[in-house]
Coordinates of N, CA and C in Angstrom, one line a residue:
M1 N -19.3 -37.7 139.0 CA -18.1 -38.6 139.0 C -18.2 -39.8 139.9
R2 N -17.7 -40.8 139.4 CA -17.7 -42.0 140.3 C -16.3 -42.2 140.8
E3 N -16.1 -43.0 141.9 CA -14.7 -43.2 142.3 C -13.7 -43.8 141.2
A4 N -14.3 -44.9 140.5 CA -13.5 -45.4 139.3 C -12.9 -44.4 138.3
E5 N -13.8 -43.3 138.1 CA -13.2 -42.3 137.3 C -12.2 -41.6 137.9
L6 N -12.5 -41.1 139.1 CA -11.4 -40.4 139.8 C -10.1 -41.0 139.8
W7 N -10.1 -42.4 139.8 CA -8.7 -43.1 139.9 C -8.2 -43.3 138.5
T8 N -9.0 -43.4 137.5 CA -8.6 -43.4 136.1 C -7.9 -42.1 135.7
R9 N -8.5 -40.9 136.1 CA -8.0 -39.7 135.9 C -6.6 -39.5 136.7
L10 N -6.7 -39.9 137.9 CA -5.4 -39.8 138.7 C -4.3 -40.6 138.0
N11 N -4.5 -42.0 137.6 CA -3.7 -42.7 136.9 C -3.2 -42.2 135.5
D12 N -4.0 -41.6 134.9 CA -3.7 -40.8 133.7 C -2.7 -39.8 133.9
V13 N -2.8 -39.0 135.0 CA -1.9 -37.8 135.1 C -0.7 -38.0 135.9
L14 N -0.8 -39.2 136.8 CA 0.4 -39.3 137.6 C 1.0 -40.8 137.5
G15 N 0.3 -41.7 136.6 CA 0.9 -42.8 136.1 C 0.3 -43.8 137.3
C16 N 0.2 -45.1 136.8 CA -0.4 -46.1 137.6 C 0.6 -46.6 138.9
D17 N 1.7 -46.4 138.8 CA 2.6 -46.7 139.9 C 2.7 -45.6 140.9
Y18 N 2.6 -44.4 140.5 CA 2.8 -43.2 141.5 C 1.4 -42.7 141.9
A19 N 0.3 -42.7 141.4 CA -1.0 -42.4 141.8 C -1.4 -42.6 143.2
P20 N -1.3 -44.0 143.5 CA -1.6 -44.5 144.8 C -0.9 -43.8 145.9
A21 N 0.4 -44.0 145.6 CA 1.3 -43.2 146.7 C 1.1 -41.7 147.0
W22 N 0.9 -41.0 145.8 CA 0.6 -39.6 145.7 C -0.8 -39.5 146.6
A23 N -1.7 -40.3 146.5 CA -3.0 -40.1 147.1 C -2.9 -40.4 148.4
D24 N -2.0 -41.0 149.1 CA -1.7 -41.2 150.4 C -0.7 -40.2 151.0
L25 N 0.0 -39.4 150.1 CA 1.1 -38.5 150.7 C 0.7 -37.1 150.7
V26 N 0.1 -36.4 149.6 CA 0.0 -35.2 149.4 C -1.2 -34.6 150.0
V27 N -1.0 -33.7 151.1 CA -2.0 -33.1 151.9 C -2.3 -31.8 151.0
M28 N -3.9 -31.7 151.0 CA -4.4 -30.5 150.2 C -5.2 -29.6 151.0
A29 N -4.9 -28.4 151.0 CA -5.7 -27.3 151.7 C -7.1 -27.4 151.2
D30 N -7.5 -27.5 150.0 CA -8.7 -27.7 149.2 C -9.6 -28.6 149.7
L31 N -8.9 -29.8 150.5 CA -9.6 -30.9 150.8 C -9.7 -30.9 152.4
G32 N -9.4 -29.6 153.0 CA -9.3 -29.6 154.6 C -8.4 -30.0 155.2
G33 N -7.2 -30.2 154.4 CA -5.8 -30.6 155.0 C -5.8 -32.3 155.0
R34 N -6.5 -32.8 154.1 CA -6.5 -34.2 153.8 C -5.9 -34.5 152.6
V35 N -5.4 -35.9 152.5 CA -4.9 -36.6 151.3 C -6.1 -37.0 150.5
V36 N -6.0 -37.6 149.5 CA -7.0 -37.9 148.4 C -7.7 -39.1 149.0
N37 N -7.0 -40.1 149.7 CA -7.8 -41.2 150.4 C -8.5 -40.9 151.6
E38 N -8.0 -40.0 152.3 CA -8.9 -39.3 153.5 C -10.1 -38.8 152.9
A39 N -9.9 -37.8 152.0 CA -11.1 -37.2 151.6 C -12.2 -38.2 151.1
I40 N -11.7 -39.3 150.4 CA -12.7 -40.2 149.8 C -13.5 -40.9 151.2
Q41 N -12.6 -41.2 152.1 CA -13.1 -41.9 153.4 C -14.1 -40.7 154.0
A42 N -14.0 -39.6 154.0 CA -14.7 -38.6 154.7 C -15.9 -38.2 153.7
G43 N -16.1 -38.9 152.6 CA -17.3 -38.6 151.9 C -17.1 -37.4 151.0
I44 N -16.2 -36.9 150.9 CA -16.2 -35.5 149.9 C -16.4 -36.1 148.5
P45 N -17.3 -35.4 147.8 CA -17.6 -35.8 146.2 C -16.4 -35.9 145.4
Y46 N -16.3 -36.9 144.8 CA -15.2 -37.1 143.9 C -14.9 -36.0 143.0
K47 N -15.7 -35.4 142.5 CA -15.5 -34.3 141.5 C -15.0 -33.1 142.3
S48 N -15.2 -33.0 143.7 CA -14.5 -32.0 144.4 C -12.9 -32.5 144.7
I49 N -12.9 -33.5 144.8 CA -11.5 -34.2 145.0 C -10.7 -34.1 143.8
W50 N -11.2 -34.3 142.7 CA -10.6 -34.2 141.5 C -10.3 -32.6 141.2
L51 N -11.2 -31.8 141.4 CA -10.7 -30.5 141.3 C -9.6 -30.0 142.1
A52 N -9.7 -30.4 143.4 CA -8.6 -30.0 144.2 C -7.3 -30.7 143.7
V53 N -7.3 -32.0 143.2 CA -6.1 -32.4 142.5 C -5.7 -31.5 141.3
C54 N -6.5 -31.0 140.5 CA -6.2 -30.3 139.4 C -5.4 -29.0 139.9
S55 N -6.0 -28.3 140.8 CA -5.5 -27.2 141.6 C -4.0 -27.5 141.9
Q56 N -3.9 -28.5 142.7 CA -2.5 -28.9 143.4 C -1.6 -29.3 142.4
L57 N -2.0 -29.7 141.1 CA -0.9 -30.2 140.2 C -1.0 -29.1 138.9
E58 N -1.9 -28.0 139.1 CA -1.8 -27.0 138.2 C -2.2 -27.5 136.8
L59 N -3.1 -28.5 136.8 CA -3.5 -29.2 135.4 C -4.2 -28.1 134.6
P60 N -4.2 -28.2 133.3 CA -4.9 -27.3 132.5 C -6.3 -27.4 132.4
E61 N -7.1 -26.4 132.2 CA -8.5 -26.4 132.2 C -9.1 -27.7 131.5
N62 N -8.7 -28.0 130.4 CA -9.3 -29.0 129.5 C -9.2 -30.4 130.2
L63 N -8.4 -30.6 131.5 CA -8.6 -31.7 132.1 C -9.5 -31.7 133.3
R64 N -9.9 -30.5 133.6 CA -10.9 -30.4 134.7 C -12.3 -30.9 134.6

């Protein structure tokens, strides 16, 4: 997964207006207590970030 795909998926599930704010505000234990943008900066693989988002939002398996 590339960063652009991660953002496309985030925008799809959260909306283009809310996704950037959510990525700056929601701290996830699965990302070591980071928000999405911090995880990206820390070099965490995009697929791992997406799976953490899926878990946090309780998204169905077909979106993972």
